[in-house]
Amino acid sequence: MTAYEKVLAARDAKKLTTVDYISHMFGESFFELHGDRRYADDKAVIAGLAMLYDTPVTVIGLEKGRNTKERMERNFGQAHPEGYRKALRLMKQAEKFHRPVLCFVDTSGAYPGIGAEERGQGQAIAENIMEMMTLKTPILTVLIGEGGSGGALALAVADEVWMMENSVYSVISPEGCASILWKDSTKAPQAAEALKMTAQDLFDLGVVERIIRQPGADDTAMFESLKLLISRTLEKNLALSADELTEARYERFRKIGCPQENK
Protein backbone atom coordinates (compact mmCIF):
# COMPACT_ATOMS: atom_id res chain seq x y z
CA MET A 1 0.00 0.00 0.00
CA THR A 2 1.15 3.55 -0.74
CA ALA A 3 1.29 6.13 2.03
CA TYR A 4 -1.95 7.75 0.87
CA GLU A 5 -3.69 4.37 0.67
CA LYS A 6 -2.71 3.91 4.33
CA VAL A 7 -4.29 7.31 5.08
CA LEU A 8 -7.55 6.20 3.43
CA ALA A 9 -7.44 2.89 5.33
CA ALA A 10 -6.98 4.78 8.60
CA ARG A 11 -10.10 6.83 7.79
CA ASP A 12 -12.18 3.84 6.67
CA ALA A 13 -15.59 4.02 8.34
CA LYS A 14 -15.69 0.20 8.57
CA LYS A 15 -12.53 -0.16 10.65
CA LEU A 16 -12.74 -0.86 14.36
CA THR A 17 -12.95 2.13 16.71
CA THR A 18 -11.91 2.67 20.32
CA VAL A 19 -15.18 1.28 21.72
CA ASP A 20 -14.60 -1.91 19.73
CA TYR A 21 -11.10 -2.34 21.16
CA ILE A 22 -12.39 -1.71 24.68
CA SER A 23 -15.26 -4.16 24.20
CA HIS A 24 -13.04 -6.93 22.80
CA MET A 25 -10.24 -6.51 25.34
CA PHE A 26 -12.04 -5.57 28.56
CA GLY A 27 -15.66 -6.58 28.10
CA GLU A 28 -17.94 -5.85 31.04
CA SER A 29 -15.03 -4.93 33.31
CA PHE A 30 -14.87 -1.48 31.68
CA PHE A 31 -16.60 1.19 33.77
CA GLU A 32 -16.92 4.54 32.00
CA LEU A 33 -16.36 7.81 33.87
CA HIS A 34 -17.58 11.19 32.66
CA GLY A 35 -16.87 14.91 32.83
CA ASP A 36 -13.95 17.24 33.39
CA ARG A 37 -15.39 18.79 36.61
CA ARG A 38 -15.19 22.21 34.94
CA TYR A 39 -17.52 22.45 31.97
CA ALA A 40 -19.04 19.32 30.42
CA ASP A 41 -18.61 15.73 29.30
CA ASP A 42 -17.00 15.42 25.87
CA LYS A 43 -18.22 12.28 24.11
CA ALA A 44 -15.30 12.37 21.66
CA VAL A 45 -13.21 11.08 24.57
CA ILE A 46 -14.23 7.78 26.15
CA ALA A 47 -12.53 7.09 29.47
CA GLY A 48 -12.86 4.84 32.47
CA LEU A 49 -11.52 1.96 34.53
CA ALA A 50 -11.05 -1.65 33.47
CA MET A 51 -9.36 -4.88 34.48
CA LEU A 52 -6.42 -6.09 32.41
CA TYR A 53 -6.36 -9.66 33.70
CA ASP A 54 -5.73 -9.01 37.42
CA THR A 55 -4.43 -5.45 37.01
CA PRO A 56 -6.72 -2.41 37.23
CA VAL A 57 -5.99 0.10 34.44
CA THR A 58 -7.24 3.50 33.34
CA VAL A 59 -8.36 3.40 29.70
CA ILE A 60 -8.72 6.60 27.65
CA GLY A 61 -9.51 6.82 23.95
CA LEU A 62 -10.59 9.15 21.16
CA GLU A 63 -13.77 7.79 19.62
CA LYS A 64 -15.05 8.71 16.12
CA GLY A 65 -18.24 6.67 16.12
CA ARG A 66 -19.30 3.86 13.78
CA ASN A 67 -22.23 5.39 11.89
CA THR A 68 -23.55 8.85 11.04
CA LYS A 69 -25.55 9.23 14.25
CA GLU A 70 -22.63 8.13 16.44
CA ARG A 71 -20.16 10.28 14.54
CA MET A 72 -22.30 13.37 15.08
CA GLU A 73 -22.61 12.53 18.78
CA ARG A 74 -18.84 11.91 19.09
CA ASN A 75 -17.99 15.01 17.02
CA PHE A 76 -16.11 12.75 14.57
CA GLY A 77 -13.46 12.08 17.20
CA GLN A 78 -12.44 15.73 17.43
CA ALA A 79 -12.15 16.48 21.13
CA HIS A 80 -12.98 19.76 22.84
CA PRO A 81 -10.88 21.16 25.74
CA GLU A 82 -13.19 19.45 28.22
CA GLY A 83 -12.36 16.10 26.59
CA TYR A 84 -8.64 16.58 27.15
CA ARG A 85 -9.29 17.83 30.69
CA LYS A 86 -11.39 14.73 31.37
CA ALA A 87 -8.49 12.61 30.13
CA LEU A 88 -6.02 14.47 32.34
CA ARG A 89 -8.32 14.20 35.37
CA LEU A 90 -8.34 10.42 35.02
CA MET A 91 -4.59 10.28 34.39
CA LYS A 92 -3.95 12.16 37.64
CA GLN A 93 -6.36 9.80 39.40
CA ALA A 94 -4.43 6.84 37.94
CA GLU A 95 -1.18 8.35 39.21
CA LYS A 96 -2.64 8.65 42.72
CA PHE A 97 -3.46 4.92 42.82
CA HIS A 98 -0.47 3.87 40.68
CA ARG A 99 -2.71 2.45 37.95
CA PRO A 100 -1.24 2.12 34.44
CA VAL A 101 -2.79 4.30 31.72
CA LEU A 102 -3.71 2.87 28.31
CA CYS A 103 -4.63 5.35 25.54
CA PHE A 104 -6.21 4.65 22.15
CA VAL A 105 -5.82 7.39 19.54
CA ASP A 106 -8.02 7.85 16.46
CA THR A 107 -8.60 11.47 15.49
CA SER A 108 -8.00 13.83 12.59
CA GLY A 109 -7.14 16.45 15.22
CA ALA A 110 -8.58 18.48 18.10
CA TYR A 111 -11.79 20.36 17.34
CA PRO A 112 -10.88 23.77 15.79
CA GLY A 113 -14.19 25.57 16.46
CA ILE A 114 -14.62 28.98 18.06
CA GLY A 115 -16.14 27.56 21.26
CA ALA A 116 -13.24 25.18 21.74
CA GLU A 117 -10.75 28.01 21.28
CA GLU A 118 -12.67 30.23 23.71
CA ARG A 119 -12.50 27.48 26.34
CA GLY A 120 -8.73 27.07 25.98
CA GLN A 121 -8.12 24.31 23.43
CA GLY A 122 -4.40 25.07 23.08
CA GLN A 123 -3.88 25.29 26.82
CA ALA A 124 -5.71 21.99 27.45
CA ILE A 125 -3.51 20.18 24.93
CA ALA A 126 -0.35 21.79 26.30
CA GLU A 127 -1.27 20.85 29.87
CA ASN A 128 -1.81 17.22 28.87
CA ILE A 129 1.57 17.07 27.15
CA MET A 130 3.32 18.67 30.15
CA GLU A 131 1.58 16.53 32.78
CA MET A 132 1.99 13.25 30.87
CA MET A 133 5.73 13.80 30.61
CA THR A 134 6.07 13.65 34.41
CA LEU A 135 3.15 11.35 35.27
CA LYS A 136 4.43 8.86 37.85
CA THR A 137 2.63 5.82 36.49
CA PRO A 138 3.12 3.80 33.26
CA ILE A 139 1.52 5.12 30.06
CA LEU A 140 1.08 3.19 26.82
CA THR A 141 -0.51 4.71 23.69
CA VAL A 142 -1.81 2.74 20.70
CA LEU A 143 -2.73 4.52 17.45
CA ILE A 144 -5.61 2.58 15.90
CA GLY A 145 -6.48 4.92 13.00
CA GLU A 146 -5.66 8.57 12.40
CA GLY A 147 -3.22 10.38 14.66
CA GLY A 148 -3.62 14.02 13.74
CA SER A 149 -1.57 16.90 15.13
CA GLY A 150 -1.80 18.08 18.77
CA GLY A 151 -5.16 16.38 19.13
CA ALA A 152 -3.38 13.03 18.99
CA LEU A 153 -0.21 14.13 20.79
CA ALA A 154 -2.28 15.15 23.83
CA LEU A 155 -2.78 11.41 24.49
CA ALA A 156 0.54 10.18 23.10
CA VAL A 157 3.24 11.38 25.51
CA ALA A 158 3.85 7.83 26.69
CA ASP A 159 6.53 5.35 27.71
CA GLU A 160 5.88 3.57 24.42
CA VAL A 161 3.75 4.40 21.37
CA TRP A 162 2.47 1.59 19.16
CA MET A 163 0.71 1.82 15.80
CA MET A 164 -1.66 -0.46 13.96
CA GLU A 165 -0.23 -1.34 10.55
CA ASN A 166 -2.82 0.79 8.70
CA SER A 167 -2.72 3.80 11.01
CA VAL A 168 -1.04 7.15 10.39
CA TYR A 169 0.50 9.80 12.66
CA SER A 170 1.35 13.31 11.49
CA VAL A 171 1.42 17.00 12.35
CA ILE A 172 -0.97 17.74 9.47
CA SER A 173 -3.22 15.89 7.02
CA PRO A 174 -1.84 15.22 3.52
CA GLU A 175 -4.59 17.42 2.06
CA GLY A 176 -3.71 20.29 4.38
CA CYS A 177 -0.02 19.92 3.64
CA ALA A 178 -0.61 19.87 -0.13
CA SER A 179 -2.82 22.96 0.10
CA ILE A 180 -0.10 24.86 1.94
CA LEU A 181 2.91 23.73 -0.09
CA TRP A 182 1.44 23.50 -3.58
CA LYS A 183 -1.91 25.31 -3.25
CA ASP A 184 -3.40 22.10 -4.61
CA SER A 185 -5.09 19.53 -2.33
CA THR A 186 -5.11 16.96 -5.15
CA LYS A 187 -1.40 16.49 -4.50
CA ALA A 188 -2.24 14.85 -1.18
CA PRO A 189 -0.66 11.50 -2.24
CA GLN A 190 2.68 13.26 -2.80
CA ALA A 191 2.35 15.01 0.56
CA ALA A 192 1.59 11.71 2.30
CA GLU A 193 4.84 10.23 0.99
CA ALA A 194 6.84 13.29 2.06
CA LEU A 195 5.32 13.46 5.55
CA LYS A 196 6.59 9.97 6.52
CA MET A 197 3.36 9.35 8.40
CA THR A 198 2.91 5.57 8.06
CA ALA A 199 3.63 3.07 10.81
CA GLN A 200 6.69 1.70 9.01
CA ASP A 201 8.12 5.18 8.37
CA LEU A 202 7.71 6.18 12.00
CA PHE A 203 9.09 2.89 13.30
CA ASP A 204 12.19 3.39 11.14
CA LEU A 205 12.56 6.94 12.52
CA GLY A 206 12.27 5.76 16.12
CA VAL A 207 9.03 7.65 16.78
CA VAL A 208 7.06 4.48 17.63
CA GLU A 209 8.21 1.25 19.26
CA ARG A 210 5.96 -1.37 17.72
CA ILE A 211 3.73 -2.06 14.70
CA ILE A 212 0.65 -4.21 15.36
CA ARG A 213 -1.31 -6.24 12.81
CA GLN A 214 -4.73 -4.68 12.19
CA PRO A 215 -7.35 -6.93 13.85
CA GLY A 216 -10.73 -7.71 12.35
CA ALA A 217 -14.02 -7.64 14.22
CA ASP A 218 -13.96 -11.43 14.80
CA ASP A 219 -10.20 -11.74 15.34
CA THR A 220 -10.42 -12.97 18.94
CA ALA A 221 -6.92 -14.45 18.91
CA MET A 222 -5.38 -11.15 17.77
CA PHE A 223 -7.15 -9.21 20.52
CA GLU A 224 -6.00 -11.70 23.14
CA SER A 225 -2.45 -11.46 21.80
CA LEU A 226 -2.59 -7.66 21.93
CA LYS A 227 -4.01 -7.77 25.44
CA LEU A 228 -1.18 -10.03 26.60
CA LEU A 229 1.43 -7.81 24.96
CA ILE A 230 0.00 -4.71 26.63
CA SER A 231 -0.13 -6.50 29.99
CA ARG A 232 3.54 -7.54 29.80
CA THR A 233 4.64 -4.04 28.79
CA LEU A 234 2.72 -2.33 31.59
CA GLU A 235 3.91 -4.94 34.10
CA LYS A 236 7.52 -4.25 33.09
CA ASN A 237 7.05 -0.51 33.58
CA LEU A 238 5.19 -0.95 36.88
CA ALA A 239 8.37 -2.53 38.27
CA LEU A 240 10.28 0.74 37.73
CA SER A 241 10.49 3.44 40.37
CA ALA A 242 8.75 6.76 39.66
CA ASP A 243 12.08 8.45 38.94
CA GLU A 244 13.24 5.65 36.60
CA LEU A 245 9.92 5.73 34.75
CA THR A 246 9.80 9.49 34.15
CA GLU A 247 13.51 9.65 33.27
CA ALA A 248 13.10 6.89 30.67
CA ARG A 249 10.06 8.70 29.21
CA TYR A 250 12.01 11.95 29.02
CA GLU A 251 14.95 10.26 27.30
CA ARG A 252 12.62 8.57 24.82
CA PHE A 253 11.47 11.92 23.51
CA ARG A 254 14.92 13.51 23.69
CA LYS A 255 16.38 10.96 21.28
CA ILE A 256 13.66 11.31 18.62
CA GLY A 257 15.31 12.96 15.63
CA CYS A 258 18.75 11.58 16.52
CA PRO A 259 19.15 8.63 14.11
CA GLN A 260 22.42 7.43 15.63
CA GLU A 261 20.66 6.98 18.99
CA ASN A 262 17.70 5.15 17.51
CA LYS A 263 19.73 2.36 15.98
Coordinates of C-alpha atoms in Angstrom, one line a residue:
M1 CA 0.0 0.0 0.0
T2 CA 1.1 3.5 -0.7
A3 CA 1.3 6.1 2.0
Y4 CA -2.0 7.7 0.9
E5 CA -3.7 4.4 0.7
K6 CA -2.7 3.9 4.3
V7 CA -4.3 7.3 5.1
L8 CA -7.5 6.2 3.4
A9 CA -7.4 2.9 5.3
A10 CA -7.0 4.8 8.6
R11 CA -10.1 6.8 7.8
D12 CA -12.2 3.8 6.7
A13 CA -15.6 4.0 8.3
K14 CA -15.7 0.2 8.6
K15 CA -12.5 -0.2 10.7
L16 CA -12.7 -0.9 14.4
T17 CA -13.0 2.1 16.7
T18 CA -11.9 2.7 20.3
V19 CA -15.2 1.3 21.7
D20 CA -14.6 -1.9 19.7
Y21 CA -11.1 -2.3 21.2
I22 CA -12.4 -1.7 24.7
S23 CA -15.3 -4.2 24.2
H24 CA -13.0 -6.9 22.8
M25 CA -10.2 -6.5 25.3
F26 CA -12.0 -5.6 28.6
G27 CA -15.7 -6.6 28.1
E28 CA -17.9 -5.9 31.0
S29 CA -15.0 -4.9 33.3
F30 CA -14.9 -1.5 31.7
F31 CA -16.6 1.2 33.8
E32 CA -16.9 4.5 32.0
L33 CA -16.4 7.8 33.9
H34 CA -17.6 11.2 32.7
G35 CA -16.9 14.9 32.8
D36 CA -13.9 17.2 33.4
R37 CA -15.4 18.8 36.6
R38 CA -15.2 22.2 34.9
Y39 CA -17.5 22.4 32.0
A40 CA -19.0 19.3 30.4
D41 CA -18.6 15.7 29.3
D42 CA -17.0 15.4 25.9
K43 CA -18.2 12.3 24.1
A44 CA -15.3 12.4 21.7
V45 CA -13.2 11.1 24.6
I46 CA -14.2 7.8 26.2
A47 CA -12.5 7.1 29.5
G48 CA -12.9 4.8 32.5
L49 CA -11.5 2.0 34.5
A50 CA -11.1 -1.7 33.5
M51 CA -9.4 -4.9 34.5
L52 CA -6.4 -6.1 32.4
Y53 CA -6.4 -9.7 33.7
D54 CA -5.7 -9.0 37.4
T55 CA -4.4 -5.5 37.0
P56 CA -6.7 -2.4 37.2
V57 CA -6.0 0.1 34.4
T58 CA -7.2 3.5 33.3
V59 CA -8.4 3.4 29.7
I60 CA -8.7 6.6 27.6
G61 CA -9.5 6.8 24.0
L62 CA -10.6 9.1 21.2
E63 CA -13.8 7.8 19.6
K64 CA -15.0 8.7 16.1
G65 CA -18.2 6.7 16.1
R66 CA -19.3 3.9 13.8
N67 CA -22.2 5.4 11.9
T68 CA -23.5 8.8 11.0
K69 CA -25.5 9.2 14.3
E70 CA -22.6 8.1 16.4
R71 CA -20.2 10.3 14.5
M72 CA -22.3 13.4 15.1
E73 CA -22.6 12.5 18.8
R74 CA -18.8 11.9 19.1
N75 CA -18.0 15.0 17.0
F76 CA -16.1 12.7 14.6
G77 CA -13.5 12.1 17.2
Q78 CA -12.4 15.7 17.4
A79 CA -12.2 16.5 21.1
H80 CA -13.0 19.8 22.8
P81 CA -10.9 21.2 25.7
E82 CA -13.2 19.4 28.2
G83 CA -12.4 16.1 26.6
Y84 CA -8.6 16.6 27.2
R85 CA -9.3 17.8 30.7
K86 CA -11.4 14.7 31.4
A87 CA -8.5 12.6 30.1
L88 CA -6.0 14.5 32.3
R89 CA -8.3 14.2 35.4
L90 CA -8.3 10.4 35.0
M91 CA -4.6 10.3 34.4
K92 CA -3.9 12.2 37.6
Q93 CA -6.4 9.8 39.4
A94 CA -4.4 6.8 37.9
E95 CA -1.2 8.3 39.2
K96 CA -2.6 8.7 42.7
F97 CA -3.5 4.9 42.8
H98 CA -0.5 3.9 40.7
R99 CA -2.7 2.5 37.9
P100 CA -1.2 2.1 34.4
V101 CA -2.8 4.3 31.7
L102 CA -3.7 2.9 28.3
C103 CA -4.6 5.4 25.5
F104 CA -6.2 4.6 22.2
V105 CA -5.8 7.4 19.5
D106 CA -8.0 7.8 16.5
T107 CA -8.6 11.5 15.5
S108 CA -8.0 13.8 12.6
G109 CA -7.1 16.5 15.2
A110 CA -8.6 18.5 18.1
Y111 CA -11.8 20.4 17.3
P112 CA -10.9 23.8 15.8
G113 CA -14.2 25.6 16.5
I114 CA -14.6 29.0 18.1
G115 CA -16.1 27.6 21.3
A116 CA -13.2 25.2 21.7
E117 CA -10.7 28.0 21.3
E118 CA -12.7 30.2 23.7
R119 CA -12.5 27.5 26.3
G120 CA -8.7 27.1 26.0
Q121 CA -8.1 24.3 23.4
G122 CA -4.4 25.1 23.1
Q123 CA -3.9 25.3 26.8
A124 CA -5.7 22.0 27.4
I125 CA -3.5 20.2 24.9
A126 CA -0.3 21.8 26.3
E127 CA -1.3 20.8 29.9
N128 CA -1.8 17.2 28.9
I129 CA 1.6 17.1 27.2
M130 CA 3.3 18.7 30.2
E131 CA 1.6 16.5 32.8
M132 CA 2.0 13.3 30.9
M133 CA 5.7 13.8 30.6
T134 CA 6.1 13.6 34.4
L135 CA 3.1 11.4 35.3
K136 CA 4.4 8.9 37.8
T137 CA 2.6 5.8 36.5
P138 CA 3.1 3.8 33.3
I139 CA 1.5 5.1 30.1
L140 CA 1.1 3.2 26.8
T141 CA -0.5 4.7 23.7
V142 CA -1.8 2.7 20.7
L143 CA -2.7 4.5 17.5
I144 CA -5.6 2.6 15.9
G145 CA -6.5 4.9 13.0
E146 CA -5.7 8.6 12.4
G147 CA -3.2 10.4 14.7
G148 CA -3.6 14.0 13.7
S149 CA -1.6 16.9 15.1
G150 CA -1.8 18.1 18.8
G151 CA -5.2 16.4 19.1
A152 CA -3.4 13.0 19.0
L153 CA -0.2 14.1 20.8
A154 CA -2.3 15.1 23.8
L155 CA -2.8 11.4 24.5
A156 CA 0.5 10.2 23.1
V157 CA 3.2 11.4 25.5
A158 CA 3.8 7.8 26.7
D159 CA 6.5 5.3 27.7
E160 CA 5.9 3.6 24.4
V161 CA 3.8 4.4 21.4
W162 CA 2.5 1.6 19.2
M163 CA 0.7 1.8 15.8
M164 CA -1.7 -0.5 14.0
E165 CA -0.2 -1.3 10.5
N166 CA -2.8 0.8 8.7
S167 CA -2.7 3.8 11.0
V168 CA -1.0 7.2 10.4
Y169 CA 0.5 9.8 12.7
S170 CA 1.4 13.3 11.5
V171 CA 1.4 17.0 12.3
I172 CA -1.0 17.7 9.5
S173 CA -3.2 15.9 7.0
P174 CA -1.8 15.2 3.5
E175 CA -4.6 17.4 2.1
G176 CA -3.7 20.3 4.4
C177 CA 0.0 19.9 3.6
A178 CA -0.6 19.9 -0.1
S179 CA -2.8 23.0 0.1
I180 CA -0.1 24.9 1.9
L181 CA 2.9 23.7 -0.1
W182 CA 1.4 23.5 -3.6
K183 CA -1.9 25.3 -3.2
D184 CA -3.4 22.1 -4.6
S185 CA -5.1 19.5 -2.3
T186 CA -5.1 17.0 -5.1
K187 CA -1.4 16.5 -4.5
A188 CA -2.2 14.8 -1.2
P189 CA -0.7 11.5 -2.2
Q190 CA 2.7 13.3 -2.8
A191 CA 2.4 15.0 0.6
A192 CA 1.6 11.7 2.3
E193 CA 4.8 10.2 1.0
A194 CA 6.8 13.3 2.1
L195 CA 5.3 13.5 5.5
K196 CA 6.6 10.0 6.5
M197 CA 3.4 9.3 8.4
T198 CA 2.9 5.6 8.1
A199 CA 3.6 3.1 10.8
Q200 CA 6.7 1.7 9.0
D201 CA 8.1 5.2 8.4
L202 CA 7.7 6.2 12.0
F203 CA 9.1 2.9 13.3
D204 CA 12.2 3.4 11.1
L205 CA 12.6 6.9 12.5
G206 CA 12.3 5.8 16.1
V207 CA 9.0 7.6 16.8
V208 CA 7.1 4.5 17.6
E209 CA 8.2 1.2 19.3
R210 CA 6.0 -1.4 17.7
I211 CA 3.7 -2.1 14.7
I212 CA 0.7 -4.2 15.4
R213 CA -1.3 -6.2 12.8
Q214 CA -4.7 -4.7 12.2
P215 CA -7.3 -6.9 13.8
G216 CA -10.7 -7.7 12.3
A217 CA -14.0 -7.6 14.2
D218 CA -14.0 -11.4 14.8
D219 CA -10.2 -11.7 15.3
T220 CA -10.4 -13.0 18.9
A221 CA -6.9 -14.5 18.9
M222 CA -5.4 -11.2 17.8
F223 CA -7.2 -9.2 20.5
E224 CA -6.0 -11.7 23.1
S225 CA -2.5 -11.5 21.8
L226 CA -2.6 -7.7 21.9
K227 CA -4.0 -7.8 25.4
L228 CA -1.2 -10.0 26.6
L229 CA 1.4 -7.8 25.0
I230 CA 0.0 -4.7 26.6
S231 CA -0.1 -6.5 30.0
R232 CA 3.5 -7.5 29.8
T233 CA 4.6 -4.0 28.8
L234 CA 2.7 -2.3 31.6
E235 CA 3.9 -4.9 34.1
K236 CA 7.5 -4.3 33.1
N237 CA 7.1 -0.5 33.6
L238 CA 5.2 -0.9 36.9
A239 CA 8.4 -2.5 38.3
L240 CA 10.3 0.7 37.7
S241 CA 10.5 3.4 40.4
A242 CA 8.7 6.8 39.7
D243 CA 12.1 8.5 38.9
E244 CA 13.2 5.7 36.6
L245 CA 9.9 5.7 34.8
T246 CA 9.8 9.5 34.2
E247 CA 13.5 9.7 33.3
A248 CA 13.1 6.9 30.7
R249 CA 10.1 8.7 29.2
Y250 CA 12.0 12.0 29.0
E251 CA 15.0 10.3 27.3
R252 CA 12.6 8.6 24.8
F253 CA 11.5 11.9 23.5
R254 CA 14.9 13.5 23.7
K255 CA 16.4 11.0 21.3
I256 CA 13.7 11.3 18.6
G257 CA 15.3 13.0 15.6
C258 CA 18.7 11.6 16.5
P259 CA 19.1 8.6 14.1
Q260 CA 22.4 7.4 15.6
E261 CA 20.7 7.0 19.0
N262 CA 17.7 5.2 17.5
K263 CA 19.7 2.4 16.0

